PDB file of C-alpha atoms in Angstrom:
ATOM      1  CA  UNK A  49      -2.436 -12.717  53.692  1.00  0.00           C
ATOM      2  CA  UNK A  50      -5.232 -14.480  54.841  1.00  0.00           C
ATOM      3  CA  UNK A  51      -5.081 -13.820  58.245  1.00  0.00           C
ATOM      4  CA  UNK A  52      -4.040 -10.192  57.861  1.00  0.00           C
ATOM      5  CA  UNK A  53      -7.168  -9.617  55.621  1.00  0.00           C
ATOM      6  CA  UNK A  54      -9.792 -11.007  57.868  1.00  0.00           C
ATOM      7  CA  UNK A  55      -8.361  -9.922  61.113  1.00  0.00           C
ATOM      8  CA  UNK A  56      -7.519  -7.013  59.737  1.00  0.00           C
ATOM      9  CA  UNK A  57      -4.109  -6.714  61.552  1.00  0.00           C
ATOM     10  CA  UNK A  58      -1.793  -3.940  59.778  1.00  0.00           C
ATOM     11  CA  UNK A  59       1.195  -7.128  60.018  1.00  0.00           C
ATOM     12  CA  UNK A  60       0.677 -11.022  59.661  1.00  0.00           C
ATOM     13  CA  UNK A  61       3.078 -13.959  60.608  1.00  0.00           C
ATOM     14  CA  UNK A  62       2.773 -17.140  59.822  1.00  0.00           C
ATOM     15  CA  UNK A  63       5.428 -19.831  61.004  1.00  0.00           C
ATOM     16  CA  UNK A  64       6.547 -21.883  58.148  1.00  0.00           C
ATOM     17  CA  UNK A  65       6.431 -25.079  59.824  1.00  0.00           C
ATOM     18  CA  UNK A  66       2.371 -24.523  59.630  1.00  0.00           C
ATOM     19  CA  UNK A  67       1.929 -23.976  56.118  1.00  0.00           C
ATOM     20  CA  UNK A  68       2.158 -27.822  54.888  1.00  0.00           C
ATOM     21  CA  UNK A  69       1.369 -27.721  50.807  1.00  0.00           C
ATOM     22  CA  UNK A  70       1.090 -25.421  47.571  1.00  0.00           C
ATOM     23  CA  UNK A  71      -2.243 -24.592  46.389  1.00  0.00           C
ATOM     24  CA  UNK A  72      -2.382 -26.818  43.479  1.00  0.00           C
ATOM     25  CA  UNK A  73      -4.104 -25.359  40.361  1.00  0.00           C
ATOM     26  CA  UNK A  74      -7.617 -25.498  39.731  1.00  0.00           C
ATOM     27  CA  UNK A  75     -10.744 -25.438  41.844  1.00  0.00           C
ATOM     28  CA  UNK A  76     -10.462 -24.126  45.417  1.00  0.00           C
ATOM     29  CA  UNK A  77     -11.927 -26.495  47.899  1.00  0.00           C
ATOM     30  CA  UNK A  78     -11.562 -27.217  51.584  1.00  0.00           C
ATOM     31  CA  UNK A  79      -9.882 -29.918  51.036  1.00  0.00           C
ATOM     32  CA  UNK A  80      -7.157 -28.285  49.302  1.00  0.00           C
ATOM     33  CA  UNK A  81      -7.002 -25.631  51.609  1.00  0.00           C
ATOM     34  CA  UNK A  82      -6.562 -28.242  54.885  1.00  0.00           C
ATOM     35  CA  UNK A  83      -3.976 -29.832  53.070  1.00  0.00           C
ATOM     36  CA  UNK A  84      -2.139 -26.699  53.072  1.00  0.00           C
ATOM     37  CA  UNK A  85      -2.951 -26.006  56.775  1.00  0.00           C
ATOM     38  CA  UNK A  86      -4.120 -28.834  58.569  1.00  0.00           C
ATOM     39  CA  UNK A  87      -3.855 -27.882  61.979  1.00  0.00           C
ATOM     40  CA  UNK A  88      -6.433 -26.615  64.590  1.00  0.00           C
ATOM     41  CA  UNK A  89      -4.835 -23.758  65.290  1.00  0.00           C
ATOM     42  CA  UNK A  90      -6.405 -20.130  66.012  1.00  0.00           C
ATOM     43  CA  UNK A  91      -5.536 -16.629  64.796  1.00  0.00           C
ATOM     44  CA  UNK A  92      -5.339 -14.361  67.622  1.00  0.00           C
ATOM     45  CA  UNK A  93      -4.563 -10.745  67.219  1.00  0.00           C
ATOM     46  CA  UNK A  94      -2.250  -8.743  69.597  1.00  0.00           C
ATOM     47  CA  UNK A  95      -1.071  -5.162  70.244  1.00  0.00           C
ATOM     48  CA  UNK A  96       2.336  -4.910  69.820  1.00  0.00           C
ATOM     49  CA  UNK A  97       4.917  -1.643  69.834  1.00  0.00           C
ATOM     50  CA  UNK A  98       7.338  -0.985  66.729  1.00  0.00           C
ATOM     51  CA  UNK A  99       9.958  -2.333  68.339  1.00  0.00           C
ATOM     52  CA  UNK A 100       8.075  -5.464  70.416  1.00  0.00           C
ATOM     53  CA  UNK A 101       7.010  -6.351  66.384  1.00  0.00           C
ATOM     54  CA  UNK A 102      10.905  -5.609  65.028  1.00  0.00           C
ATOM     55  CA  UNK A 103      11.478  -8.216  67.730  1.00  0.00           C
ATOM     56  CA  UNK A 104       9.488 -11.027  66.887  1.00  0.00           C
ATOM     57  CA  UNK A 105      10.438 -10.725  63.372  1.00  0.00           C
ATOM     58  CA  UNK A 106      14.274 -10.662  64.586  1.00  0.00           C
ATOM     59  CA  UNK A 107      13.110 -13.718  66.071  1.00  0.00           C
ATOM     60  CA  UNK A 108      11.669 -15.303  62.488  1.00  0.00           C
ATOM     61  CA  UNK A 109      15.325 -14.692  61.465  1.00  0.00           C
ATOM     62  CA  UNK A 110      17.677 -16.132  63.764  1.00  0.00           C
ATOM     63  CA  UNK A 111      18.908 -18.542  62.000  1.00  0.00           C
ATOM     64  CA  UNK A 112      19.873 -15.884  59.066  1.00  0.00           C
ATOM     65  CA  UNK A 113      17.024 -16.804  56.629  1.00  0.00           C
ATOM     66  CA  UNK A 114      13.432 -16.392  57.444  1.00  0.00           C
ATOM     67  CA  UNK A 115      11.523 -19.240  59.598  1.00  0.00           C
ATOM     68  CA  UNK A 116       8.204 -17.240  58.768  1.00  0.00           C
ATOM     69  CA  UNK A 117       6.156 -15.852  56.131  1.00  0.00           C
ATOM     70  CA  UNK A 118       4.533 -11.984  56.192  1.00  0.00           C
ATOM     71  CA  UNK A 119       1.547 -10.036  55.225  1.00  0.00           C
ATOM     72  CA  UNK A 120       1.697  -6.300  55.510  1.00  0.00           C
ATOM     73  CA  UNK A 121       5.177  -5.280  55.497  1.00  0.00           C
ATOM     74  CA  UNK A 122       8.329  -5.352  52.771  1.00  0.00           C
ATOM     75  CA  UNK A 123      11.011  -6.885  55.852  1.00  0.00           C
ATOM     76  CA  UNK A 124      14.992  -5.683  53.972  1.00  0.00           C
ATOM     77  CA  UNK A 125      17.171  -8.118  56.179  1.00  0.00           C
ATOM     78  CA  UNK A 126      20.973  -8.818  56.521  1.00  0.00           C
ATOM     79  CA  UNK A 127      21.726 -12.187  57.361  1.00  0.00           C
ATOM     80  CA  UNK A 128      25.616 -11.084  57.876  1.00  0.00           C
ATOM     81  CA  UNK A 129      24.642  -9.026  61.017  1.00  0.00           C
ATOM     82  CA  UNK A 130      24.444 -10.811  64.394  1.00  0.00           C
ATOM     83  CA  UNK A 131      21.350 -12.067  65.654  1.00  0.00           C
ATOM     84  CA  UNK A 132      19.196  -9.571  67.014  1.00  0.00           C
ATOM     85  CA  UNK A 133      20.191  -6.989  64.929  1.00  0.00           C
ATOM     86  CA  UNK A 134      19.544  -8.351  61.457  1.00  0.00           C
ATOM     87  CA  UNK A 135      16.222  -6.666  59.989  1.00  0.00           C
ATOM     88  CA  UNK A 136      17.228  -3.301  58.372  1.00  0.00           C
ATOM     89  CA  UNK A 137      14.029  -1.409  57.628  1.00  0.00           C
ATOM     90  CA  UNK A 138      10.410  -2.689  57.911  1.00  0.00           C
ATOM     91  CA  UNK A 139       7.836  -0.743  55.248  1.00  0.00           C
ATOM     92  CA  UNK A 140       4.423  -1.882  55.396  1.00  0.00           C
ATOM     93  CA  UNK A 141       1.862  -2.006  52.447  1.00  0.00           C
ATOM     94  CA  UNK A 142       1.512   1.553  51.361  1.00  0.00           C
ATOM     95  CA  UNK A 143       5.057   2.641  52.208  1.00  0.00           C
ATOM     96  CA  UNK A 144       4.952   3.789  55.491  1.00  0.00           C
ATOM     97  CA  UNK A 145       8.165   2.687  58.000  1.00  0.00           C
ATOM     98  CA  UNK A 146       7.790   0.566  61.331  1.00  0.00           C
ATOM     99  CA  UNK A 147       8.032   3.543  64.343  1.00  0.00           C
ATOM    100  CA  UNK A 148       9.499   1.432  67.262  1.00  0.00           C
ATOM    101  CA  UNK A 149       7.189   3.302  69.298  1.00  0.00           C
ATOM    102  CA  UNK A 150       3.948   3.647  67.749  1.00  0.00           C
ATOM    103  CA  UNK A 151       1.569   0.564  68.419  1.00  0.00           C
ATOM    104  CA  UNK A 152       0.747  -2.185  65.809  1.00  0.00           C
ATOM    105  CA  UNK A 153      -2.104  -5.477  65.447  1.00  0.00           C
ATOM    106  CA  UNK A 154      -0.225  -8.625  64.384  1.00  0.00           C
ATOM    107  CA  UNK A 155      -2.045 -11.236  63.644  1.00  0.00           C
ATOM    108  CA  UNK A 156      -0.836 -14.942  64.661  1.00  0.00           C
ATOM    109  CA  UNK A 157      -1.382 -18.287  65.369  1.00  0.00           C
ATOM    110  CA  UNK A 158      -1.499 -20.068  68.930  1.00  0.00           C
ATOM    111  CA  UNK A 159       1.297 -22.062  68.298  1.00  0.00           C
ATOM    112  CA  UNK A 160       3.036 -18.921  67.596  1.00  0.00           C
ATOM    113  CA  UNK A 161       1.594 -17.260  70.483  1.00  0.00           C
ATOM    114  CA  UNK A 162       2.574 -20.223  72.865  1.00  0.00           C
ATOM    115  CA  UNK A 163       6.141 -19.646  72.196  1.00  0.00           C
ATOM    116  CA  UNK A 164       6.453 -22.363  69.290  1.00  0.00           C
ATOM    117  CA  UNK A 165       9.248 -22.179  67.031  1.00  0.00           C
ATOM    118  CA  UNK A 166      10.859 -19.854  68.897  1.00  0.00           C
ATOM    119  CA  UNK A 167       8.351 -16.912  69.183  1.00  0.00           C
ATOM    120  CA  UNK A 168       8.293 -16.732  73.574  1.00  0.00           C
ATOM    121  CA  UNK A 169       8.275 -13.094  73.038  1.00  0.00           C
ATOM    122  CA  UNK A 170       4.587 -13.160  72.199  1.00  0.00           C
ATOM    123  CA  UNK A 171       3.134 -15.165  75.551  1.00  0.00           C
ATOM    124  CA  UNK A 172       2.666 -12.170  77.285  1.00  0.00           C
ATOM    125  CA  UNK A 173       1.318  -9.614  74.582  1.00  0.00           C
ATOM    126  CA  UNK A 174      -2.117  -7.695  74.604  1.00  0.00           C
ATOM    127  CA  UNK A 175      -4.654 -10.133  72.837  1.00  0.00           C
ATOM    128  CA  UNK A 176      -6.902  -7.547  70.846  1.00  0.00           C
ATOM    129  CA  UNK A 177      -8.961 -10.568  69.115  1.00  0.00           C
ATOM    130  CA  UNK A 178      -9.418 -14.248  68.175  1.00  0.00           C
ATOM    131  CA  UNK A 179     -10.671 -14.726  64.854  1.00  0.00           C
ATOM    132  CA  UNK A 180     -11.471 -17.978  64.793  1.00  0.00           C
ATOM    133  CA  UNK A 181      -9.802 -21.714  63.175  1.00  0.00           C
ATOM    134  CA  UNK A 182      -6.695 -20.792  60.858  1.00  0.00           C
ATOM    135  CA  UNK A 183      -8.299 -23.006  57.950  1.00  0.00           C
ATOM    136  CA  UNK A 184     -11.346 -21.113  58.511  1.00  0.00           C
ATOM    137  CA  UNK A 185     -10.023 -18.121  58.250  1.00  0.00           C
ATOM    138  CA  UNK A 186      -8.210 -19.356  54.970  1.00  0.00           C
ATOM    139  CA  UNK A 187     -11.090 -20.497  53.600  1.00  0.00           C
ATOM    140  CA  UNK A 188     -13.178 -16.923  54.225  1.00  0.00           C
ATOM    141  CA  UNK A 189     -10.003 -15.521  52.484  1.00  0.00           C
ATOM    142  CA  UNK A 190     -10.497 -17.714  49.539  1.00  0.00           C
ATOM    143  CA  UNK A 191     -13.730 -16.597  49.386  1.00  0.00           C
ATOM    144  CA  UNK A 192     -13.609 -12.685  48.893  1.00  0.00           C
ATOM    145  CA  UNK A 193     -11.045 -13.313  46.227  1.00  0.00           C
ATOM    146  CA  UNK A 194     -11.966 -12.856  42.646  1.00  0.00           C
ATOM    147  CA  UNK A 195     -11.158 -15.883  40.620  1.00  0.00           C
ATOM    148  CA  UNK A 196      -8.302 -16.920  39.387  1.00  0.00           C
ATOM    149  CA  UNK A 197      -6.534 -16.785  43.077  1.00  0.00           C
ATOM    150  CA  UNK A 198      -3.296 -15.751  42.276  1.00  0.00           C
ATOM    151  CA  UNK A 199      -0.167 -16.314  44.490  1.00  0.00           C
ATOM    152  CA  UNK A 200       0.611 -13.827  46.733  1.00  0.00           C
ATOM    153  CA  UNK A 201       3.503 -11.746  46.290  1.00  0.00           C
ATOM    154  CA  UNK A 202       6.604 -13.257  46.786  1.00  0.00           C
ATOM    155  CA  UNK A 203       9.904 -11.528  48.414  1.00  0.00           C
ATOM    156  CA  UNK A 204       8.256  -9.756  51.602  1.00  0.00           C
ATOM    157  CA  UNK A 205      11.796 -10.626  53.215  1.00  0.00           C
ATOM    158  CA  UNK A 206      14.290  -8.978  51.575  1.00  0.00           C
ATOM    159  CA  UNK A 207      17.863  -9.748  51.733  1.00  0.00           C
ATOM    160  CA  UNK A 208      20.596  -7.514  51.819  1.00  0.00           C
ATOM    161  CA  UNK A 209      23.467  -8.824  49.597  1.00  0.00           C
TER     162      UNK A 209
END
């Protein structure tokens, strides 16, 4: 969420390898935010088509369960379906569907962007904008949110059963 918000990307992906820790209760503090992402990374924004985007988040679920988290979008998946062909309907925040052909900012990280954990589709996407350290951008984040910060919303992947 955080990097969606600042960058103001309509989509967000984080790899789930980089998020290292819960928020524990209580007062926010750098600290507790580099503990849950204590790695140098960058946020970079890119341009990406409908169906570029439905491929990289094919790509955060090709082992059948997601390998990512998102900001933005509702993703209804079937894990049953062969690889490639698994996400069912993307609806971002306000209701609207993905349109493989209409273009889209995703914001990312540069581990992400490099091809780590499996996301080589990105290498040679349109950067729109860098926005700067990840935790930094987390800790901006934490700052235009009214107090208590609550969780975000859970369930952006959605399974088919």
């Amino acid at each position: 969420d955080a990097q969606r918000n600042v960058t103001r990307a309509d989509l967000a992906l984080m790899n789930s390898g980089g998020v290292r820790a819960d928020l524990a209760a209580g007062p926010v503090t750098f600290g507790a935010l580099f503990a849950v992402m204590p790695f140098d990374n960058k946020v970079v924004v890119l341009e990406l088509t409908g169906a570029q985007l439905r491929e990289v988040l094919e790509a955060a679920l090709r082992n059948g369960s997601p390998s990512a988290h998102v900001a933005g979008a509702t993703v209804r998946y079937d894990p049953r379906r062969p690889a490639g062909e698994r996400v069912r309907e993307v609806r971002f925040t306000g209701g609207k569907k993905l349109e493989d052909g209409r273009r889209y900012r995703l914001a990312v990280n540069d581990f992400m962007l490099t091809g780590g954990d499996g996301f080589t589709m990105l290498a040679d996407k349109p950067r729109v904008a860098t926005a700067g350290q990840l935790i930094d951008v987390l800790e901006l984040y934490a700052r235009r949110l009214p107090p208590p910060i609550e969780p975000p919303a859970v369930g952006r992947f959605q399974r088919d059963e």
